[in-house]
């Protein structure tokens, strides 16, 4: 593991120093871009630019939570295409290859649509589903993805646990407001596991929970890869009737019970 010194100058600027000899080495940089995304992105840019300048042969980025991926389209005239800008910045400092985990891909369906360098999107959902299965708190649960995009994660969770799944449809009405509608499955008398990539305000999960409770769900749990958890989100979710919520450490926090380290290690070892 390489050593770094990262601190702030008194004026607020970031200082970063690579303390290990990286000349001629293949380097793996792991930097999740969560709670303070602008700062953590900038650290990544300083670090990778320095590594390349110091003679690193190849830099492979693992960005477990890739912020800004949700702004993948110009929803209103004049908006910045943040996903594209961030991707360009990451490439511009000499990143040779990039790995993300359950990156938000709603309208952009493949990371290769955004990145020119080789890119791979891994999933933490098998680990999350194993965690829920091992907890033994749900019995033959119905897996629910709260929107069409979540089908990929609902499918993985259902296969891992050995059960059935369905997805709801969702319309976003504002930053914290969504409208969710059911499709075919009925949760009456069932244990339910809701799976999603991100919990931010919790609005999506809470709307899904309302439907499931009105159908007569017996016990509801939630698993997500990136528990961003805006202020008050966890309390609102717990207060909505959800028994347990679990996330991973792509965004470290109070429900980060599952580590993505094994997923990263499995792919990183071939890069060193
Ligand atoms: C959006 O499509 C994502 O997959 C999540 O469903 C969404 O980001 C969750 O956000 P919130 O918790 O604010 O509803």
Tab-separated table of C-alpha atoms and ligand atoms in Angstrom:
chain	number	residue	atom	x	y	z
A	1	UNK	CA	0.000	0.000	0.000
A	2	UNK	CA	1.499	3.313	-1.038
A	3	UNK	CA	1.811	6.235	1.337
A	4	UNK	CA	0.427	9.723	0.733
A	5	UNK	CA	0.350	13.008	2.553
A	6	UNK	CA	-2.882	14.880	1.998
A	7	UNK	CA	-3.706	18.092	3.814
A	8	UNK	CA	-4.983	21.604	3.297
A	9	UNK	CA	-2.985	24.767	2.997
A	10	UNK	CA	-4.183	27.552	5.328
A	11	UNK	CA	-5.951	29.206	2.363
A	12	UNK	CA	-8.088	26.119	1.758
A	13	UNK	CA	-6.168	24.685	-1.183
A	14	UNK	CA	-5.365	20.954	-1.202
A	15	UNK	CA	-1.794	19.679	-0.779
A	16	UNK	CA	-0.951	16.159	-1.916
A	17	UNK	CA	2.402	14.381	-1.838
A	18	UNK	CA	3.183	10.828	-3.009
A	19	UNK	CA	5.577	9.329	-0.426
A	20	UNK	CA	6.209	5.986	-2.172
A	21	UNK	CA	8.436	5.343	-5.170
A	22	UNK	CA	6.063	4.695	-8.072
A	23	UNK	CA	8.496	4.923	-10.995
A	24	UNK	CA	7.820	2.087	-13.443
A	25	UNK	CA	5.080	0.638	-11.231
A	26	UNK	CA	1.503	-0.300	-11.987
A	27	UNK	CA	-0.647	1.579	-9.505
A	28	UNK	CA	-4.235	1.020	-8.401
A	29	UNK	CA	-5.963	4.117	-7.040
A	30	UNK	CA	-9.080	3.568	-4.935
A	31	UNK	CA	-11.081	6.744	-4.423
A	32	UNK	CA	-14.802	6.769	-3.777
A	33	UNK	CA	-16.347	10.118	-4.667
A	34	UNK	CA	-19.040	10.444	-2.008
A	35	UNK	CA	-20.214	13.047	0.564
A	36	UNK	CA	-17.812	15.837	-0.524
A	37	UNK	CA	-17.657	14.881	-4.212
A	38	UNK	CA	-15.886	17.991	-5.516
A	39	UNK	CA	-13.086	17.644	-2.972
A	40	UNK	CA	-12.632	13.897	-3.432
A	41	UNK	CA	-12.704	14.200	-7.214
A	42	UNK	CA	-10.050	16.897	-7.052
A	43	UNK	CA	-7.889	14.699	-4.798
A	44	UNK	CA	-8.173	11.938	-7.383
A	45	UNK	CA	-7.077	14.318	-10.143
A	46	UNK	CA	-4.085	15.630	-8.158
A	47	UNK	CA	-3.036	12.095	-7.206
A	48	UNK	CA	-3.252	10.463	-10.615
A	49	UNK	CA	-1.625	13.399	-12.379
A	50	UNK	CA	1.233	13.244	-9.832
A	51	UNK	CA	1.573	9.455	-10.143
A	52	UNK	CA	1.900	9.676	-13.930
A	53	UNK	CA	4.310	12.592	-13.657
A	54	UNK	CA	6.426	10.591	-11.186
A	55	UNK	CA	6.755	7.778	-13.730
A	56	UNK	CA	3.980	5.317	-12.809
A	57	UNK	CA	3.614	2.898	-15.718
A	58	UNK	CA	-0.116	2.373	-15.489
A	59	UNK	CA	-2.846	3.787	-13.245
A	60	UNK	CA	-6.046	1.807	-12.794
A	61	UNK	CA	-8.811	3.707	-11.022
A	62	UNK	CA	-11.357	2.043	-8.774
A	63	UNK	CA	-14.095	4.583	-8.107
A	64	UNK	CA	-16.593	2.619	-5.983
A	65	UNK	CA	-19.140	5.461	-5.854
A	66	UNK	CA	-19.006	7.564	-8.980
A	67	UNK	CA	-20.710	10.863	-8.161
A	68	UNK	CA	-22.322	12.971	-10.873
A	69	UNK	CA	-23.418	9.936	-12.917
A	70	UNK	CA	-27.070	10.894	-12.359
A	71	UNK	CA	-26.625	14.144	-14.316
A	72	UNK	CA	-26.137	12.188	-17.531
A	73	UNK	CA	-28.491	14.318	-19.592
A	74	UNK	CA	-29.473	17.948	-20.061
A	75	UNK	CA	-32.903	17.848	-18.367
A	76	UNK	CA	-33.345	21.640	-18.608
A	77	UNK	CA	-31.743	23.909	-21.220
A	78	UNK	CA	-28.314	25.146	-20.223
A	79	UNK	CA	-27.526	22.442	-17.670
A	80	UNK	CA	-23.967	21.125	-17.387
A	81	UNK	CA	-23.551	17.513	-18.491
A	82	UNK	CA	-21.746	16.658	-15.247
A	83	UNK	CA	-21.271	12.939	-15.967
A	84	UNK	CA	-19.410	13.755	-19.168
A	85	UNK	CA	-17.328	16.538	-17.591
A	86	UNK	CA	-16.209	14.348	-14.681
A	87	UNK	CA	-15.349	11.472	-17.035
A	88	UNK	CA	-13.293	13.789	-19.234
A	89	UNK	CA	-11.391	15.111	-16.197
A	90	UNK	CA	-10.598	11.579	-14.976
A	91	UNK	CA	-9.253	10.646	-18.409
A	92	UNK	CA	-7.341	13.891	-18.824
A	93	UNK	CA	-4.942	13.163	-15.914
A	94	UNK	CA	-3.788	9.902	-17.494
A	95	UNK	CA	-6.062	7.249	-15.981
A	96	UNK	CA	-5.466	4.130	-18.082
A	97	UNK	CA	-8.481	2.055	-17.036
A	98	UNK	CA	-11.451	2.579	-14.730
A	99	UNK	CA	-13.599	0.299	-12.560
A	100	UNK	CA	-16.815	1.490	-10.923
A	101	UNK	CA	-19.331	-0.364	-8.751
A	102	UNK	CA	-23.049	-0.248	-9.574
A	103	UNK	CA	-22.562	3.070	-11.319
A	104	UNK	CA	-25.798	4.887	-12.030
A	105	UNK	CA	-26.636	4.067	-15.627
A	106	UNK	CA	-30.102	5.239	-16.395
A	107	UNK	CA	-29.982	6.822	-19.792
A	108	UNK	CA	-26.301	6.021	-20.407
A	109	UNK	CA	-26.470	2.236	-20.455
A	110	UNK	CA	-22.791	1.375	-20.824
A	111	UNK	CA	-19.805	3.172	-19.309
A	112	UNK	CA	-18.102	2.921	-22.719
A	113	UNK	CA	-20.634	5.509	-23.951
A	114	UNK	CA	-18.916	8.029	-21.662
A	115	UNK	CA	-15.325	6.807	-21.291
A	116	UNK	CA	-12.779	6.442	-24.073
A	117	UNK	CA	-10.470	4.388	-21.795
A	118	UNK	CA	-11.393	0.759	-20.923
A	119	UNK	CA	-14.147	0.856	-18.305
A	120	UNK	CA	-15.858	-1.818	-16.229
A	121	UNK	CA	-18.883	-1.595	-13.973
A	122	UNK	CA	-18.820	-4.195	-11.178
A	123	UNK	CA	-21.684	-5.040	-8.829
A	124	UNK	CA	-21.912	-5.311	-5.048
A	125	UNK	CA	-25.399	-6.788	-5.230
A	126	UNK	CA	-24.296	-10.453	-4.841
A	127	UNK	CA	-22.520	-9.501	-1.579
A	128	UNK	CA	-25.541	-7.533	-0.328
A	129	UNK	CA	-27.962	-10.351	-1.165
A	130	UNK	CA	-25.682	-12.895	0.573
A	131	UNK	CA	-25.651	-10.651	3.641
A	132	UNK	CA	-29.447	-10.490	3.755
A	133	UNK	CA	-29.738	-14.247	3.111
A	134	UNK	CA	-27.285	-15.058	5.918
A	135	UNK	CA	-29.108	-12.748	8.355
A	136	UNK	CA	-31.992	-15.236	8.186
A	137	UNK	CA	-34.540	-12.501	8.874
A	138	UNK	CA	-36.433	-12.889	5.589
A	139	UNK	CA	-38.093	-16.019	4.327
A	140	UNK	CA	-38.427	-16.589	0.556
A	141	UNK	CA	-38.573	-12.795	0.040
A	142	UNK	CA	-40.051	-11.054	-2.955
A	143	UNK	CA	-37.274	-8.856	-4.375
A	144	UNK	CA	-38.450	-5.436	-5.553
A	145	UNK	CA	-36.556	-2.916	-7.661
A	146	UNK	CA	-38.234	0.478	-7.182
A	147	UNK	CA	-37.746	1.529	-10.821
A	148	UNK	CA	-37.019	-0.011	-14.211
A	149	UNK	CA	-33.273	0.567	-13.874
A	150	UNK	CA	-33.203	-1.470	-10.667
A	151	UNK	CA	-34.214	-4.622	-12.558
A	152	UNK	CA	-30.536	-5.554	-13.023
A	153	UNK	CA	-29.993	-5.541	-9.242
A	154	UNK	CA	-33.335	-7.198	-8.431
A	155	UNK	CA	-32.414	-10.030	-10.803
A	156	UNK	CA	-28.986	-10.565	-9.197
A	157	UNK	CA	-30.459	-10.491	-5.676
A	158	UNK	CA	-33.240	-12.920	-6.647
A	159	UNK	CA	-30.734	-15.327	-8.211
A	160	UNK	CA	-28.403	-15.127	-5.197
A	161	UNK	CA	-31.201	-15.750	-2.705
A	162	UNK	CA	-33.131	-18.158	-4.948
A	163	UNK	CA	-36.444	-16.326	-5.142
A	164	UNK	CA	-38.638	-14.176	-7.443
A	165	UNK	CA	-38.505	-10.462	-8.277
A	166	UNK	CA	-40.397	-7.602	-9.872
A	167	UNK	CA	-39.795	-3.888	-10.493
A	168	UNK	CA	-41.998	-0.848	-10.015
A	169	UNK	CA	-42.137	2.133	-12.363
A	170	UNK	CA	-40.950	5.534	-11.163
A	171	UNK	CA	-41.390	9.127	-12.290
A	172	UNK	CA	-39.147	11.788	-10.713
A	173	UNK	CA	-41.124	14.952	-9.815
A	174	UNK	CA	-38.285	16.854	-8.085
A	175	UNK	CA	-34.970	16.376	-6.231
A	176	UNK	CA	-36.733	14.707	-3.295
A	177	UNK	CA	-40.095	13.716	-4.833
A	178	UNK	CA	-40.912	10.675	-6.906
A	179	UNK	CA	-44.060	8.858	-7.966
A	180	UNK	CA	-43.786	5.053	-7.836
A	181	UNK	CA	-46.333	2.610	-9.268
A	182	UNK	CA	-46.532	-1.183	-8.937
A	183	UNK	CA	-46.397	-3.631	-11.852
A	184	UNK	CA	-47.361	-7.299	-11.570
A	185	UNK	CA	-46.100	-8.781	-8.311
A	186	UNK	CA	-48.230	-8.731	-5.182
A	187	UNK	CA	-46.506	-8.544	-1.819
A	188	UNK	CA	-49.522	-9.727	0.190
A	189	UNK	CA	-48.269	-11.857	3.109
A	190	UNK	CA	-44.683	-11.834	1.746
A	191	UNK	CA	-41.341	-10.816	3.165
A	192	UNK	CA	-39.867	-8.197	0.803
A	193	UNK	CA	-36.348	-7.030	0.024
A	194	UNK	CA	-36.152	-3.719	-1.874
A	195	UNK	CA	-32.863	-3.278	-3.754
A	196	UNK	CA	-31.459	-0.150	-5.391
A	197	UNK	CA	-28.125	1.394	-6.330
A	198	UNK	CA	-28.458	4.621	-4.311
A	199	UNK	CA	-30.400	5.863	-1.311
A	200	UNK	CA	-30.150	9.631	-1.203
A	201	UNK	CA	-33.233	11.376	0.216
A	202	UNK	CA	-34.977	8.023	0.733
A	203	UNK	CA	-37.967	9.273	-1.302
A	204	UNK	CA	-37.819	6.364	-3.757
A	205	UNK	CA	-37.696	3.699	-1.025
A	206	UNK	CA	-40.474	5.319	1.019
A	207	UNK	CA	-42.840	5.467	-1.969
A	208	UNK	CA	-42.112	1.801	-2.747
A	209	UNK	CA	-42.713	0.872	0.916
A	210	UNK	CA	-46.141	2.594	0.855
A	211	UNK	CA	-47.221	0.398	-2.054
A	212	UNK	CA	-45.847	-2.782	-0.477
A	213	UNK	CA	-47.557	-2.093	2.850
A	214	UNK	CA	-50.855	-1.328	1.120
A	215	UNK	CA	-50.548	-4.715	-0.614
A	216	UNK	CA	-50.096	-6.409	2.778
A	217	UNK	CA	-46.323	-7.060	2.879
A	218	UNK	CA	-45.339	-8.876	6.101
A	219	UNK	CA	-41.742	-7.697	6.622
A	220	UNK	CA	-39.699	-5.226	4.522
A	221	UNK	CA	-35.917	-4.906	4.310
A	222	UNK	CA	-33.832	-2.652	2.072
A	223	UNK	CA	-30.381	-3.140	0.529
A	224	UNK	CA	-28.506	-0.578	-1.524
A	225	UNK	CA	-24.958	-0.287	-2.823
A	226	UNK	CA	-24.402	3.423	-2.168
A	227	UNK	CA	-26.010	4.682	1.081
A	228	UNK	CA	-25.508	8.400	0.493
A	229	UNK	CA	-28.252	9.119	3.048
A	230	UNK	CA	-29.097	12.813	2.896
A	231	UNK	CA	-29.878	14.268	6.361
A	232	UNK	CA	-32.965	12.591	7.847
A	233	UNK	CA	-33.206	9.901	5.139
A	234	UNK	CA	-32.404	6.915	7.357
A	235	UNK	CA	-34.836	8.015	10.058
A	236	UNK	CA	-37.599	8.502	7.465
A	237	UNK	CA	-36.970	5.055	5.973
A	238	UNK	CA	-36.961	3.375	9.390
A	239	UNK	CA	-40.137	5.268	10.305
A	240	UNK	CA	-41.882	4.113	7.129
A	241	UNK	CA	-42.104	0.504	8.278
A	242	UNK	CA	-38.787	-0.884	7.003
A	243	UNK	CA	-37.249	-3.290	9.525
A	244	UNK	CA	-33.599	-3.284	8.366
A	245	UNK	CA	-31.535	-1.245	5.908
A	246	UNK	CA	-28.098	-2.302	4.694
A	247	UNK	CA	-25.586	-0.644	2.400
A	248	UNK	CA	-21.931	-1.025	1.462
A	249	UNK	CA	-18.841	0.968	2.340
A	250	UNK	CA	-18.632	2.655	-1.093
A	251	UNK	CA	-20.187	5.456	0.975
A	252	UNK	CA	-19.055	4.877	4.567
A	253	UNK	CA	-21.809	5.502	7.104
A	254	UNK	CA	-24.170	4.056	9.720
A	255	UNK	CA	-25.506	1.210	7.530
A	256	UNK	CA	-22.292	0.304	5.662
A	257	UNK	CA	-22.308	-3.276	6.939
A	258	UNK	CA	-21.050	-4.864	3.696
A	259	UNK	CA	-17.531	-4.191	2.419
A	260	UNK	CA	-16.817	-4.010	-1.308
A	261	UNK	CA	-13.123	-4.789	-0.656
A	262	UNK	CA	-13.451	-8.381	-1.991
A	263	UNK	CA	-14.939	-7.119	-5.286
A	264	UNK	CA	-12.115	-4.581	-5.685
A	265	UNK	CA	-9.383	-7.055	-4.676
A	266	UNK	CA	-10.613	-9.687	-7.124
A	267	UNK	CA	-10.168	-7.308	-10.061
A	268	UNK	CA	-7.237	-5.220	-8.781
A	269	UNK	CA	-4.791	-8.073	-8.356
A	270	UNK	CA	-4.439	-8.619	-12.113
A	271	UNK	CA	-3.545	-4.923	-12.559
A	272	UNK	CA	-0.489	-4.862	-10.283
B	1	LIG	C1	-32.314	6.701	-9.337
B	1	LIG	O1	-32.828	6.303	-10.362
B	1	LIG	C2	-31.568	5.819	-8.397
B	1	LIG	O2	-31.511	4.512	-8.878
B	1	LIG	C3	-32.147	5.849	-7.004
B	1	LIG	O3	-33.422	5.244	-7.024
B	1	LIG	C4	-32.278	7.256	-6.525
B	1	LIG	O4	-31.065	7.937	-6.739
B	1	LIG	C5	-32.639	7.311	-5.065
B	1	LIG	O5	-32.744	8.647	-4.681
B	1	LIG	P1	-33.688	9.064	-3.493
B	1	LIG	O6	-33.278	8.245	-2.286
B	1	LIG	O7	-33.414	10.534	-3.301
B	1	LIG	O8	-35.097	8.802	-3.910
